[in-house]
């Protein structure tokens, strides 16, 4: 067996009790029992095949839409951040992107190729895998608008090619075959005249209205039909509301900022306060866009 083959045959070693605050954009979250960060699909397949079926799995992209509770995550976290950043132009209008490719790189290359609509991907902080899972959207575009097919991986490490029709797509919601996660997608695009300076202008407009330099998870709540969560929160007088280190942004009321040493429990408490006050004032019950995972710290 060559050195490379013997290295490949070694089972991947997880980080134990890895603090999830290192892997979430809110910079909060307790330890994950086991944290795997495979560098290739082959390594990921090996990890999945070796993990006992009873081990709970939590999939992680950039952690930009996740609130991990302070007690951390039991079982295994599979982080996709080190997977290859594949991007290939298949023909005149179709491109294939891997789950680990940052959406911003997809946007920039599609603008160079004069293909779109893909510039909106520049507004989504995470990689393609997380955007597929969330049907993330920005500037009026959504991830699944132009998906033709996706590659998924199941619990046993088997790969599947799936057509778009096998998924039910909604606003920040995607339902498909149970127990499968995204490894990449083929997008069917069209020719598009967005320029690099047009892209820059879109991002500048957004910078002016959102607190992008502060630790957050973007929009906390989904927009209710025909309204905006930010407008409802602002109308309830909640800009600047605070629990410990968690603060409702003054710049955009649907953002909660970790202003220092916030805990996940403080963020959750602020979320519930905002929800209760908005419901009392407007009758609208806001639904979460951010996904909450893990366990509260013991003793709470
Ligand atoms: C400053 C800021 C601005 C933002 N602006 C926007 C915006 O304009 N529009 C928007 O839609 N979102 C926005 N977001 C939220 C977030 O960036 C998106 O939802 C993004 O697509 C999440 O990707 P991620 O890789 O970070 O997912 P994570 O937070 O890591 O995970 C989110 C969910 O997806 C699952 N998941 C992750 N990867 C996979 C995979 N490969 N297969 C299956 N499931 C997976 C996770 O298990 C989890 O349930 C913003 C966030 C921040 C911090």
XYZ file of C-alpha atoms and ligand atoms in Angstrom:
353
model
C 0.000 0.000 0.000
C 1.446 3.437 -0.928
C 1.770 6.221 1.673
C -1.200 8.058 0.136
C -3.386 4.947 0.189
C -2.519 4.198 3.814
C -3.303 7.800 4.773
C -6.643 7.568 2.981
C -7.465 4.342 4.823
C -6.941 6.009 8.233
C -10.256 6.787 9.858
C -10.719 10.583 10.141
C -10.077 11.833 13.661
C -12.713 14.178 15.064
C -12.036 17.118 17.369
C -13.570 16.283 20.757
C -15.635 18.804 22.738
C -15.031 21.435 20.068
C -16.534 24.813 21.106
C -19.173 25.664 18.532
C -18.749 29.390 19.157
C -15.662 29.044 16.921
C -17.909 27.913 14.080
C -20.974 30.168 14.236
C -21.335 33.736 13.016
C -23.057 34.685 16.302
C -19.907 33.482 18.109
C -21.955 31.505 20.634
C -22.502 27.804 21.215
C -21.264 25.101 23.590
C -19.108 22.085 22.702
C -19.842 19.506 20.038
C -19.091 15.970 21.257
C -17.314 15.168 17.990
C -16.488 17.631 15.227
C -15.497 16.339 11.796
C -14.244 18.555 8.996
C -13.606 16.319 5.982
C -11.412 17.724 3.204
C -12.874 15.538 0.469
C -16.064 13.708 -0.403
C -14.186 10.399 -0.049
C -13.217 11.322 3.526
C -16.790 12.366 4.278
C -18.055 9.016 2.948
C -15.575 7.201 5.173
C -16.691 9.161 8.245
C -20.382 8.527 7.600
C -19.858 4.839 6.914
C -17.873 4.431 10.162
C -20.232 6.371 12.462
C -22.699 4.200 14.382
C -26.214 4.707 13.001
C -27.466 5.824 16.427
C -25.078 8.827 16.501
C -27.078 12.012 15.914
C -25.648 14.171 13.089
C -25.689 17.937 12.799
C -24.634 19.337 9.439
C -22.719 22.634 9.417
C -21.865 25.092 6.666
C -20.550 28.470 7.772
C -22.795 28.482 10.857
C -24.328 31.745 9.641
C -27.910 30.694 10.281
C -27.480 28.614 13.413
C -28.065 29.304 17.085
C -26.171 26.587 18.951
C -27.265 26.414 22.584
C -24.742 26.785 25.404
C -24.794 23.089 26.404
C -23.526 22.199 22.930
C -24.314 19.406 20.495
C -24.500 15.707 21.325
C -23.295 13.302 18.686
C -21.314 14.393 15.638
C -21.069 17.673 13.773
C -20.154 17.369 10.104
C -18.614 20.615 8.905
C -18.495 21.181 5.161
C -16.127 24.162 5.270
C -13.049 22.236 4.121
C -14.732 20.413 1.219
C -13.312 21.372 -2.186
C -14.630 24.657 -3.597
C -15.635 23.056 -6.894
C -17.062 25.225 -9.642
C -17.325 24.051 -13.234
C -18.986 25.472 -16.308
C -20.743 22.531 -17.955
C -21.908 24.264 -21.144
C -23.106 27.654 -22.380
C -25.576 28.203 -19.527
C -25.148 25.483 -16.916
C -22.724 25.498 -13.984
C -22.039 22.953 -11.301
C -21.048 24.119 -7.805
C -19.892 22.058 -4.826
C -21.440 22.450 -1.352
C -18.210 23.952 0.026
C -18.038 26.802 -2.530
C -18.716 30.200 -0.904
C -21.801 31.784 -2.492
C -19.827 35.015 -3.002
C -17.331 33.177 -5.257
C -20.191 31.624 -7.237
C -21.659 35.112 -7.743
C -18.361 36.658 -8.832
C -17.517 33.913 -11.326
C -21.035 33.928 -12.821
C -20.764 37.691 -13.315
C -17.435 37.115 -15.129
C -19.092 34.429 -17.251
C -22.033 36.801 -17.848
C -24.459 34.217 -16.484
C -27.359 34.867 -14.171
C -29.355 35.562 -12.255
C -26.566 34.628 -9.855
C -25.285 37.987 -8.604
C -27.700 37.721 -5.646
C -25.499 34.929 -4.262
C -23.012 37.660 -3.315
C -25.403 38.659 -0.523
C -25.402 35.227 1.118
C -22.503 34.722 3.548
C -22.406 30.910 3.602
C -21.389 28.252 1.080
C -23.605 26.653 -1.569
C -24.547 23.689 0.697
C -26.072 25.919 3.378
C -27.799 28.057 0.733
C -29.386 24.924 -0.760
C -30.527 23.745 2.681
C -32.089 27.134 3.516
C -33.199 28.218 0.026
C -31.286 31.354 0.940
C -32.121 34.471 -1.004
C -31.075 38.076 -1.480
C -31.843 40.990 -3.809
C -35.039 39.266 -4.984
C -33.368 35.980 -6.006
C -33.511 32.590 -4.263
C -31.055 29.692 -4.397
C -33.497 27.173 -5.832
C -34.806 29.477 -8.606
C -32.418 27.938 -11.134
C -31.439 24.588 -9.603
C -31.657 21.802 -12.154
C -30.366 18.931 -10.032
C -28.436 18.295 -6.842
C -26.022 15.712 -5.474
C -26.799 14.464 -1.982
C -25.158 12.073 0.445
C -27.013 9.807 2.841
C -26.286 8.455 6.330
C -24.348 5.513 4.937
C -22.162 7.733 2.737
C -23.935 6.793 -0.526
C -24.219 9.525 -3.176
C -27.479 10.341 -4.982
C -28.233 12.486 -8.028
C -31.633 14.083 -7.496
C -33.815 16.122 -9.806
C -35.266 19.411 -8.636
C -38.768 17.850 -8.788
C -37.901 15.595 -5.834
C -37.879 18.660 -3.527
C -40.641 20.923 -2.262
C -39.324 24.459 -2.251
C -40.716 27.436 -0.328
C -39.600 30.678 1.267
C -36.451 29.729 3.242
C -37.701 26.147 3.219
C -36.650 22.994 1.370
C -38.077 19.512 1.858
C -36.711 16.458 0.113
C -35.704 12.861 0.720
C -35.188 12.258 4.463
C -31.687 11.711 5.814
C -29.767 13.237 2.904
C -27.511 16.317 2.798
C -26.346 18.481 -0.065
C -22.970 18.052 -1.741
C -23.535 20.248 -4.773
C -25.926 21.516 -7.407
C -26.234 22.148 -11.120
C -27.693 25.569 -11.904
C -29.325 26.268 -15.280
C -28.706 29.972 -15.874
C -29.144 32.402 -18.755
C -26.978 35.130 -20.180
C -26.937 38.104 -17.865
C -25.506 41.586 -18.128
C -24.704 42.237 -14.443
C -21.238 43.778 -14.176
C -18.679 43.650 -11.377
C -19.422 47.291 -10.542
C -23.182 46.540 -10.530
C -22.489 43.772 -8.024
C -20.429 46.132 -5.870
C -23.253 48.694 -5.873
C -25.786 46.034 -4.773
C -23.541 45.090 -1.846
C -22.938 48.717 -0.891
C -26.708 49.345 -0.700
C -27.022 46.399 1.614
C -24.106 47.483 3.788
C -25.886 50.755 4.356
C -28.961 49.099 5.870
C -27.620 46.022 7.693
C -25.101 45.665 10.565
C -22.867 43.351 8.540
C -19.657 43.813 10.508
C -21.139 42.633 13.822
C -21.628 39.006 14.999
C -25.179 38.009 13.990
C -27.024 35.372 11.993
C -28.627 37.799 9.559
C -32.415 37.903 9.751
C -33.622 36.175 12.893
C -37.277 35.902 11.820
C -38.896 35.055 8.509
C -40.888 37.840 6.934
C -44.611 37.193 7.457
C -46.809 37.258 4.320
C -47.024 40.812 2.874
C -44.969 42.365 5.662
C -41.444 42.584 7.050
C -40.341 41.200 10.396
C -37.940 44.161 10.779
C -40.781 46.666 10.334
C -42.941 44.915 12.958
C -40.067 44.740 15.461
C -39.174 48.390 14.919
C -42.855 49.419 15.297
C -42.948 47.588 18.626
C -40.153 49.935 19.789
C -37.665 47.112 20.140
C -34.581 48.549 18.404
C -31.812 48.509 21.000
C -33.677 46.040 23.300
C -31.145 43.953 25.188
C -30.752 40.773 27.229
C -27.183 40.560 28.591
C -24.865 40.797 25.577
C -27.657 40.221 23.022
C -29.055 43.384 21.423
C -31.656 44.125 18.746
C -29.704 46.069 16.106
C -30.374 49.798 15.797
C -29.541 49.540 12.090
C -31.913 46.689 11.170
C -34.444 45.458 13.725
C -34.542 41.882 12.393
C -30.862 41.435 13.338
C -29.795 40.467 16.868
C -26.177 41.337 17.566
C -23.793 39.654 19.950
C -22.472 42.908 21.388
C -19.821 41.289 23.547
C -20.080 38.165 25.615
C -23.639 37.128 24.798
C -24.669 33.563 25.537
C -27.019 31.535 23.388
C -29.491 31.588 26.304
C -29.490 35.403 26.256
C -30.073 35.458 22.502
C -32.929 32.958 22.881
C -34.474 34.973 25.687
C -34.318 38.145 23.575
C -35.868 36.276 20.637
C -38.789 35.204 22.838
C -39.239 38.744 24.225
C -39.313 40.200 20.726
C -41.743 37.548 19.582
C -44.086 38.104 22.538
C -44.092 41.912 22.227
C -44.626 41.905 18.459
C -47.498 39.452 18.848
C -49.064 41.569 21.592
C -48.801 44.758 19.537
C -49.575 43.534 16.024
C -51.193 40.110 16.443
C -48.503 38.595 14.181
C -46.592 35.610 15.540
C -43.125 35.743 14.006
C -41.560 32.465 12.885
C -37.845 31.824 13.205
C -35.615 31.839 10.137
C -32.554 30.928 12.201
C -32.242 27.253 13.167
C -31.799 26.488 16.865
C -29.814 23.349 17.712
C -28.160 21.720 20.726
C -28.899 21.608 24.402
C -29.232 24.305 27.059
C -26.381 24.483 29.571
C -27.016 22.072 32.427
C -28.593 23.583 35.496
C -30.701 26.047 33.493
C -24.595 39.005 8.115
C -25.516 37.935 7.568
C -26.325 38.227 6.477
C -27.191 37.249 5.959
N -27.960 37.544 4.877
C -28.755 36.600 4.351
C -29.546 36.872 3.191
O -29.505 37.941 2.605
N -30.371 35.896 2.733
C -30.444 34.685 3.335
O -31.201 33.839 2.865
N -29.712 34.400 4.431
C -28.869 35.316 4.941
N -28.127 35.022 6.048
C -28.294 33.706 6.717
C -27.336 32.630 6.201
O -26.126 33.197 5.716
C -27.960 31.773 5.103
O -29.121 31.125 5.578
C -26.953 30.725 4.611
O -27.419 30.128 3.429
C -26.686 29.651 5.654
O -25.593 28.896 5.197
P -24.583 28.238 6.227
O -23.667 27.402 5.444
O -23.976 29.252 7.100
O -25.599 27.324 7.031
P -25.474 26.892 8.567
O -25.820 28.052 9.427
O -24.189 26.223 8.811
O -26.675 25.853 8.636
C -28.015 26.260 8.419
C -28.891 25.012 8.254
O -28.543 24.352 7.047
C -28.133 23.006 7.323
N -27.067 22.691 6.384
C -25.888 23.343 6.232
N -25.178 22.786 5.237
C -25.922 21.759 4.759
C -25.733 20.801 3.707
N -24.627 20.766 2.962
N -26.734 19.904 3.477
C -27.861 19.920 4.228
N -28.091 20.785 5.237
C -27.127 21.694 5.485
C -27.694 23.025 8.767
O -27.792 21.735 9.356
C -28.677 24.000 9.378
O -29.924 23.374 9.637
C -27.251 35.972 6.577
C -26.422 35.689 7.673
C -25.548 36.651 8.157
C -24.658 36.302 9.310
